[in-house]
XYZ file of C-alpha atoms in Angstrom:
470
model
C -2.588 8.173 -24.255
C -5.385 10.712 -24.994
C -2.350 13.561 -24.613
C 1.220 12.918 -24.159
C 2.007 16.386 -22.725
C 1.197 16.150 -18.669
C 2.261 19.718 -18.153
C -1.531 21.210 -17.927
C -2.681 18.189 -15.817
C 0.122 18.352 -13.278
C -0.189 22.138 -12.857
C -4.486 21.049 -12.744
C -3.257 19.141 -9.729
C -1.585 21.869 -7.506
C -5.247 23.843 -7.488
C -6.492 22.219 -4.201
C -3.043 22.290 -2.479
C -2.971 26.029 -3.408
C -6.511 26.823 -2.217
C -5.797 24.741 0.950
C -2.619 26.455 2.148
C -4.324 29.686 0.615
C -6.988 29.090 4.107
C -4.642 28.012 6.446
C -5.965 30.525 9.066
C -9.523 28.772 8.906
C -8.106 25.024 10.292
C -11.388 23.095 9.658
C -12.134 24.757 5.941
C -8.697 24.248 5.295
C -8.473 20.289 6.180
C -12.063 19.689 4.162
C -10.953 21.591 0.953
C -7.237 19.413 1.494
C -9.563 15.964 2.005
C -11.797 16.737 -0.944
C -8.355 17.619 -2.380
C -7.775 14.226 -3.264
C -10.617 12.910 -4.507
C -10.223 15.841 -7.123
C -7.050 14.199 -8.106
C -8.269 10.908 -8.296
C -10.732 11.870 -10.214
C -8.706 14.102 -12.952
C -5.948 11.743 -13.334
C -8.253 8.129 -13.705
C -11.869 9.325 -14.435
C -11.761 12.666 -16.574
C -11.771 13.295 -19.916
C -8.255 15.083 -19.528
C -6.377 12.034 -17.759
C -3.242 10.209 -19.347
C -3.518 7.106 -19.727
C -1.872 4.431 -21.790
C -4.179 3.055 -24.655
C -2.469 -0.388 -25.054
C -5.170 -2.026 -23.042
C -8.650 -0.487 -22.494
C -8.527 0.676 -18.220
C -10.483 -1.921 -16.594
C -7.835 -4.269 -17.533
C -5.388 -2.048 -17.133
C -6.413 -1.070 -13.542
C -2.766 -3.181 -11.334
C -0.714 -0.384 -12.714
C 0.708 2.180 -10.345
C -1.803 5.331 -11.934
C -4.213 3.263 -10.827
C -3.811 0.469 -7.614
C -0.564 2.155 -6.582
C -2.405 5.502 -6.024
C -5.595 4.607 -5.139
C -4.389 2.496 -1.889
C -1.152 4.581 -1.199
C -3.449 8.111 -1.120
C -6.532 6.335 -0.200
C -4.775 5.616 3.356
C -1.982 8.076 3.375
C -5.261 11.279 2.646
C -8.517 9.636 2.684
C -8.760 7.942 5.950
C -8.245 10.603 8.420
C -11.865 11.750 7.765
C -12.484 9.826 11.104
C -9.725 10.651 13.428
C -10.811 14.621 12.322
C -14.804 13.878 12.807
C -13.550 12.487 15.902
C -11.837 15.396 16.663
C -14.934 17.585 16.015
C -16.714 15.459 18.463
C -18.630 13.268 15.853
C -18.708 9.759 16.028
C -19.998 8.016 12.882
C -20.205 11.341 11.310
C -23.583 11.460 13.110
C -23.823 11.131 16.858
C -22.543 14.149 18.756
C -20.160 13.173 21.322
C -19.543 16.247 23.278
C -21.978 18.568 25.195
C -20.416 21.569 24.511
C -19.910 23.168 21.026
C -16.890 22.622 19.401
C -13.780 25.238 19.563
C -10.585 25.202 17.080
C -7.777 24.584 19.581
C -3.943 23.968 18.174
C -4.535 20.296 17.495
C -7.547 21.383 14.704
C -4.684 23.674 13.134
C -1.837 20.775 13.222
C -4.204 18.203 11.894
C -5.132 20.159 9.233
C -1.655 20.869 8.032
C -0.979 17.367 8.506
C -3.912 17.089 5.699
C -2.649 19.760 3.210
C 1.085 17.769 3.575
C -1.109 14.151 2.641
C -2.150 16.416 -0.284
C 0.956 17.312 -1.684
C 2.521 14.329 -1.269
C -0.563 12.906 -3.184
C 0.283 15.292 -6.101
C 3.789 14.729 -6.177
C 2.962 11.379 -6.283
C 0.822 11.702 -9.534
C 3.378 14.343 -10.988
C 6.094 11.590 -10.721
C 4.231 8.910 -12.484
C 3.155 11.084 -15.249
C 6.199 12.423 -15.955
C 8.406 9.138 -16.493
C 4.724 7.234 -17.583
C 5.806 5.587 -21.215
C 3.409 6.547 -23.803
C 4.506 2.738 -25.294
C 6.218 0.267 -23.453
C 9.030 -1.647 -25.828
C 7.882 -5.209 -25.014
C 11.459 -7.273 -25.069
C 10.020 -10.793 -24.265
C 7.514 -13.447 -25.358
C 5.763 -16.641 -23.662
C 7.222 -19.711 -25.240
C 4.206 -21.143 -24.417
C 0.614 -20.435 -25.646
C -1.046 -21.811 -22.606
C -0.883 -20.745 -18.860
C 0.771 -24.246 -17.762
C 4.428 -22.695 -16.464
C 2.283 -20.536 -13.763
C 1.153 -23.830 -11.974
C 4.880 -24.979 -11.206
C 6.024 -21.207 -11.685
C 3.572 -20.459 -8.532
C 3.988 -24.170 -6.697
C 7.958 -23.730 -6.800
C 8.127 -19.786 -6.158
C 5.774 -19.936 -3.317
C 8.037 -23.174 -1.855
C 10.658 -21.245 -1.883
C 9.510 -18.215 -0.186
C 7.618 -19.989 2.519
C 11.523 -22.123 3.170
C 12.720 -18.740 3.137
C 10.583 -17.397 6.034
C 12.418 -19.986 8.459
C 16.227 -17.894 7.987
C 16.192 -14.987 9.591
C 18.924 -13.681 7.228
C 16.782 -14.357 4.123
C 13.721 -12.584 5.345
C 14.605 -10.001 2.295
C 13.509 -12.495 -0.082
C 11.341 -14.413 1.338
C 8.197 -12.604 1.228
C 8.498 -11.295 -2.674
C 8.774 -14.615 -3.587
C 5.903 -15.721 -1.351
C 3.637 -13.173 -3.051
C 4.887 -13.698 -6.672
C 3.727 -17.228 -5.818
C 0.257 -16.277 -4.654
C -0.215 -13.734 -7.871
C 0.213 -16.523 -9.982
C -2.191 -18.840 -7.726
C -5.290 -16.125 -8.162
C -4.074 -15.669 -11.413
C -4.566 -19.043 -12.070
C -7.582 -19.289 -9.924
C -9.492 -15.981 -12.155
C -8.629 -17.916 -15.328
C -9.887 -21.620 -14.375
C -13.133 -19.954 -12.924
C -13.170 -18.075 -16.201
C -12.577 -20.808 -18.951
C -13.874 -23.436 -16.554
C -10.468 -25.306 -16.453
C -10.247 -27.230 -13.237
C -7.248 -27.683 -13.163
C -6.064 -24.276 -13.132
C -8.516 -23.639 -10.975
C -7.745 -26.241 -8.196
C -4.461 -25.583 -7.931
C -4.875 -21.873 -8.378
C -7.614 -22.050 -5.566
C -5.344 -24.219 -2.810
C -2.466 -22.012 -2.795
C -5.000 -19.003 -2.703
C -6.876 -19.660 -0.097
C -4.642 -21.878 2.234
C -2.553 -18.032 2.123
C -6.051 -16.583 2.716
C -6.230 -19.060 5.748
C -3.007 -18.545 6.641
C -3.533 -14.415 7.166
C -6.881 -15.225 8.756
C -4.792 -16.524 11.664
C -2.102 -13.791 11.518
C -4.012 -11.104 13.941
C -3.065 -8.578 11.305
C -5.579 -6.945 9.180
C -3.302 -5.797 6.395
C -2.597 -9.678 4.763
C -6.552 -10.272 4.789
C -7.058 -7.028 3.248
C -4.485 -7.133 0.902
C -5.470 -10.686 -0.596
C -9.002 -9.326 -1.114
C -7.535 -6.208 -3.240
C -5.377 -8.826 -5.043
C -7.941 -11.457 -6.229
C -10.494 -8.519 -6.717
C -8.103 -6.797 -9.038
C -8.167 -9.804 -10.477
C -11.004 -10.766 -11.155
C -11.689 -6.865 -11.794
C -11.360 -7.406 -16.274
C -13.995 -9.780 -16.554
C -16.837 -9.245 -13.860
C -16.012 -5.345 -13.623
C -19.586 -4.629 -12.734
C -19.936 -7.011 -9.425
C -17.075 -6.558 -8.888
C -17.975 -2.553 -8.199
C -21.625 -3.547 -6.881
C -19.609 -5.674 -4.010
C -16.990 -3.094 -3.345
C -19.070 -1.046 -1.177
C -20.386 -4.242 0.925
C -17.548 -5.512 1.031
C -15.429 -2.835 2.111
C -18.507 -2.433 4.492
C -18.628 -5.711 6.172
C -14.230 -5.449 6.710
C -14.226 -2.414 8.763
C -17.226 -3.749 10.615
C -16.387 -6.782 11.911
C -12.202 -6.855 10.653
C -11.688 -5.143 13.736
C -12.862 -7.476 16.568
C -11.834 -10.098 14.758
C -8.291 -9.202 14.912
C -8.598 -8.177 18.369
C -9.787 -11.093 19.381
C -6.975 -13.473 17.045
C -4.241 -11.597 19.083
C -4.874 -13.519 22.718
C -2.970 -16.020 20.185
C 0.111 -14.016 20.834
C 0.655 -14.575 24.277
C 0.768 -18.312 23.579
C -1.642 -18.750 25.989
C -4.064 -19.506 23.542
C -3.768 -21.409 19.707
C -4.345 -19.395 16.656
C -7.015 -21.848 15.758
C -8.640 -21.913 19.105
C -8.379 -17.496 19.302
C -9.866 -17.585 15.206
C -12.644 -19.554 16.812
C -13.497 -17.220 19.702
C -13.341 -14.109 17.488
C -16.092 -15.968 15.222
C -17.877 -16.857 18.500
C -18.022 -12.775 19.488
C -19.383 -12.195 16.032
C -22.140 -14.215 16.125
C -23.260 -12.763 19.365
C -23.794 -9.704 17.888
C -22.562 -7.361 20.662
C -23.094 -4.031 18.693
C -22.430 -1.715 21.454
C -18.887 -3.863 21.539
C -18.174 -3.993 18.135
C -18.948 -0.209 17.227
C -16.759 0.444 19.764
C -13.894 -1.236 19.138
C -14.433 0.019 15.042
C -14.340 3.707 15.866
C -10.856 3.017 17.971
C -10.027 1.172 14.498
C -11.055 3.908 12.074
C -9.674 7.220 14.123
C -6.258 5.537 15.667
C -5.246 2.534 13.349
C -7.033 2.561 9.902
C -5.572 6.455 9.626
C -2.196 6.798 10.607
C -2.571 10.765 11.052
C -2.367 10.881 14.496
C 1.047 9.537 14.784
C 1.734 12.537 12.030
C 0.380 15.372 14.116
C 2.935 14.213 17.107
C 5.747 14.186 14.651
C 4.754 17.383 13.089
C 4.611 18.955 16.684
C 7.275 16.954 17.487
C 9.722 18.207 14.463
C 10.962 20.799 14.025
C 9.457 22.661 17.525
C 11.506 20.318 19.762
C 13.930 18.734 17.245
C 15.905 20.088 14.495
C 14.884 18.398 10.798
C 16.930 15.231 10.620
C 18.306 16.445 6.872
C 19.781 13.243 5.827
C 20.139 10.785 8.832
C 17.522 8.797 7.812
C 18.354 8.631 4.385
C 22.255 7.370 5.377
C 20.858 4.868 7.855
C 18.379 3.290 4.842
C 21.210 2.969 3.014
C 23.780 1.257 5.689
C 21.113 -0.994 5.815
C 21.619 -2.225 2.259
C 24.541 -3.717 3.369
C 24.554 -7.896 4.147
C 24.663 -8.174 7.607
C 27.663 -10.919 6.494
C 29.304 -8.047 4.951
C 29.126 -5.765 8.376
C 28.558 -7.866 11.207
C 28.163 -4.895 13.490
C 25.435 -3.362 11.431
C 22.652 -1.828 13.438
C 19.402 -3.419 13.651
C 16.893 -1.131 11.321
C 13.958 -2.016 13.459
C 15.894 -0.286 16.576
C 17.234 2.222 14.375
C 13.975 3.151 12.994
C 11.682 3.186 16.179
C 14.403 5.630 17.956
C 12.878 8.565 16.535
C 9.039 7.388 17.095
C 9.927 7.021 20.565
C 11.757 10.391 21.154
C 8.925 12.285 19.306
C 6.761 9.948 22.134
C 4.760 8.032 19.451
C 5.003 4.857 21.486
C 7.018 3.964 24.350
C 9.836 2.130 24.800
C 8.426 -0.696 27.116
C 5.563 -0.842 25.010
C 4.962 -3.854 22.083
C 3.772 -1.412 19.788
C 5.713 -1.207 16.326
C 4.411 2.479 15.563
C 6.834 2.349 12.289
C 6.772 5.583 10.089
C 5.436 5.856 6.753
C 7.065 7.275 3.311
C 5.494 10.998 4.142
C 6.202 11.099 7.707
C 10.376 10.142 7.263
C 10.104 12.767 4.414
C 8.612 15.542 6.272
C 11.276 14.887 9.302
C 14.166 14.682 6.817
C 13.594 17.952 5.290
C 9.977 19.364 5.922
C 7.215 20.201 2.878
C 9.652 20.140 0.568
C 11.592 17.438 1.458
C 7.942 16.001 1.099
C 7.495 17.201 -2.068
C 10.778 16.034 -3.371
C 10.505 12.370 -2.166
C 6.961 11.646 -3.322
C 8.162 13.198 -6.398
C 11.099 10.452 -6.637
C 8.666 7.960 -5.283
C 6.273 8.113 -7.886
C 8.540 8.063 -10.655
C 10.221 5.330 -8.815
C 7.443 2.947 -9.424
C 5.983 3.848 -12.461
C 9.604 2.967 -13.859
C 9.356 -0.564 -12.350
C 5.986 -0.971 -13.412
C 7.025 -0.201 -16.894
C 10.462 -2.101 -17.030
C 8.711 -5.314 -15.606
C 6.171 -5.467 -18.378
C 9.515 -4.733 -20.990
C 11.269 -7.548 -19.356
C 8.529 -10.091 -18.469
C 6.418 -9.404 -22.191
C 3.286 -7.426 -20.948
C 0.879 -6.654 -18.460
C -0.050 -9.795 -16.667
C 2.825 -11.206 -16.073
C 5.175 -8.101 -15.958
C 2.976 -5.796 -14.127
C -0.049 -7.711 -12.374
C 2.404 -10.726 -11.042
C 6.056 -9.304 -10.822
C 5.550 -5.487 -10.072
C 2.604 -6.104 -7.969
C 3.800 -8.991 -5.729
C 7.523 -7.859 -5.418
C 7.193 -4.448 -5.071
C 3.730 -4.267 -2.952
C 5.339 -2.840 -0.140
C 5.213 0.387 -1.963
C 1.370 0.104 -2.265
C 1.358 2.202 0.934
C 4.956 2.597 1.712
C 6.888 1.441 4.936
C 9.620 3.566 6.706
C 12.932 4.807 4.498
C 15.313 1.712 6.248
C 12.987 -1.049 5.577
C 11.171 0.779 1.959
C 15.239 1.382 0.571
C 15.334 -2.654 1.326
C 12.322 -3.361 -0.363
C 13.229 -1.654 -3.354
C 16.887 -2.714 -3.446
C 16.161 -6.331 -3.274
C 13.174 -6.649 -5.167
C 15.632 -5.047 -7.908
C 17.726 -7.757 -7.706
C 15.176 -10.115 -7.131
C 12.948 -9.350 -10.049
C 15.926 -9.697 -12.829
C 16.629 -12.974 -10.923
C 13.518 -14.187 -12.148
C 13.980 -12.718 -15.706
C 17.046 -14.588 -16.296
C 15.903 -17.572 -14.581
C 13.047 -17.999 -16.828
C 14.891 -16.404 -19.563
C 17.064 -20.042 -18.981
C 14.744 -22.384 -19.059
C 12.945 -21.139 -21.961
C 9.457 -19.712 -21.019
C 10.216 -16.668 -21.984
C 12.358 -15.886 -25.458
C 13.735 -12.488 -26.924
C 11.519 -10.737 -28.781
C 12.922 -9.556 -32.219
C 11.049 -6.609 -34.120
């Protein structure tokens, strides 16, 4: 680390979030200076000359760990997104087209949006402060590969993924079945990056199947997040040795996904009703595509980018919602997150978390009860209802330092970066990439715990990795 002392950087971080709340009177000032907020802070703790950051490896290979991926997507959607939903609001569409005769007034919504955006702010710095604080200037490596070559992945990836995809057929071992599923597919584009790179076809044939059928397989989901999240994965990836396309295609890329992701989707969903095959709905949506109906597609986009891309919609209704109408909940969601902990063979009368959790989206009239909407909160919103802006502050502050220490103990326990922190941290833990709601993130985190040493010991057993003796 260029300074091992955070102190001056976390206090740099506050400075927006101060000059934000210090405007609070002027709504649309205030939300801009919030918004540019956190570009400041992704800027001073990854970019500037004054950011900490561990010199083990140099940062474009280091770029899977939480200061880094965590943060980028978990701010990038929790802060950066609601650019649209507020344009929107100011009766822009695009940024560009005017979509209102008459000139824009601040009403009450401006003002709640924009303290919904100075909220995303702190949360983003308490985020940061979190990580920095419990960040390990050197990380005690306690394992070594038995092996010098990359062989174990293939049946490390084959078997893992097996399992998880079994998995997904019990209901009651949902828990586990979808870390395991993505450890599987981290090793597969690991494998895949590393055959492309040394030209090994073996690695990367097998690497490439498991890949892509998964790629296929989220294709035909009607969900944008699995398409999306594969593309982060193998670009991350791939991100140490092609850093510079990799950058040059970001922009297209990102481009071409929010144009045409979508429709896409939309049109992949008919496969819901069963009326329709996935296959046969996947081939429609291409279908609509390549007809090129613009006026269709833009519109569908801008419904994307201001209601579903940003979540901060759903947070103005809660913040109008709580605590106007409903006292803070203090810590009823907290207790429920961790009933839910509990084995359902354990407690056979244990709640249902999905009903627990969607009671308070539909009494703050989110979504609707006969609707099939799953409007579930996110890690800020259950925060801010629990115990306000400080109960905001204190959870992202726990939250940050919660996965920077399981970044860090997975590379002790695993014997590095790659497989410790781009395959085990990063596929078991990727729910807290953006977060879900306390019942089902407490669940995420619990299990993956225990699912994560499972895998230590296992391959502690059988030899592929040994203690590492100073």
């Amino acid at each position: 680390m260029q300074n091992s002392n955070p102190t001056r950087l976390i206090l740099t971080l506050y400075l927006p979030v101060l000059v934000s709340y210090s405007l609070i009177n002027s709504p649309i000032i205030s939300y801009f200076v919030a918004w540019f907020g956190s570009l400041f802070i992704f800027y001073t703790t990854i970019l500037s000359p004054v950011a900490i950051i561990n010199q083990d490896l140099p940062i474009h290979k280091q770029i899977m760990r939480p200061l880094f991926l965590t943060q980028l997507v978990f701010a990038g959607f929790m802060c950066t997104t609601s650019i649209f939903y507020f344009m929107d609001h100011l009766g822009y569409r695009y940024l560009t087209e005017i979509s209102y005769g008459a000139q824009f007034k601040e009403n009450e919504q401006t003002a709640i949006i924009a303290s919904c955006q100075r909220i995303s702010l702190l949360a983003h710095a308490a985020l940061v402060t979190g990580m920095l604080l419990v960040q390990k200037q050197h990380i005690m490596i306690k394992s070594i590969k038995t092996f010098e070559d990359d062989d174990f992945l293939i049946w490390l990836s084959i078997i893992v993924f097996g399992i998880g995809s079994l998995a997904q057929s019990f209901s009651g071992l949902s828990q586990i079945a979808l870390p395991l599923t993505l450890v599987g597919i981290s090793c597969a584009a690991v494998l895949f990056v590393k055959g492309f790179n040394i030209k090994n076809i073996k690695y990367l044939g097998i690497g490439a199947t498991i890949f892509f059928l998964n790629f296929l397989h989220a294709s035909l989901s009607g969900y944008k997040e699995p398409i999306i999240i594969n593309i982060i994965v193998i670009a991350c990836v791939f991100f140490p040795y092609y850093k510079k396309l990799i950058l040059y295609l970001a922009i297209p890329v990102a481009y071409v996904l929010l144009y045409f992701l979508p429709t896409y989707n939309n049109t992949v969903r008919q496969s819901w009703s069963g009326e329709v095959s996935a296959e046969e709905a996947q081939s429609e949506a291409f279908e609509n595509l390549s007809t090129r109906n613009k006026e269709k597609i833009e519109e569908t986009n801008w419904g994307f980018l201001t209601r579903r891309l940003s979540e901060i919609e759903m947070f103005t209704q809660f913040v109008d919602y709580v605590p106007s109408h409903h006292p803070y909940y203090d810590w009823e969601i907290v207790e429920h997150s961790l009933e839910g902990l509990i084995p359902r063979i354990f407690w056979s009368e244990k709640p249902n978390m999905e009903t627990v959790s969607m009671q308070r989206v539909y009494d703050a009239g989110v979504a609707h009860q006969t609707s099939t909407v799953s409007a579930k909160t996110r890690p800020v919103v259950d925060a801010y209802l629990s115990f306000g802006i400080s109960g905001v502050f204190f959870f992202m502050l726990l939250y940050g330092m919660l996965v920077q220490h399981l970044s860090d103990k997975a590379e002790e326990i695993f014997g590095g970066y790659e497989l410790g922190c781009v395959i085990m941290f990063n596929s078991i833990f990727q729910g807290l990439w953006r977060g879900n709601n306390f019942e089902f993130m407490f669940n995420n985190i619990f299990w993956g715990y225990v699912i994560m040493w499972l895998l230590f010991y296992l391959l502690r057993t059988i030899k592929v990795l040994n203690p590492k003796f100073d």
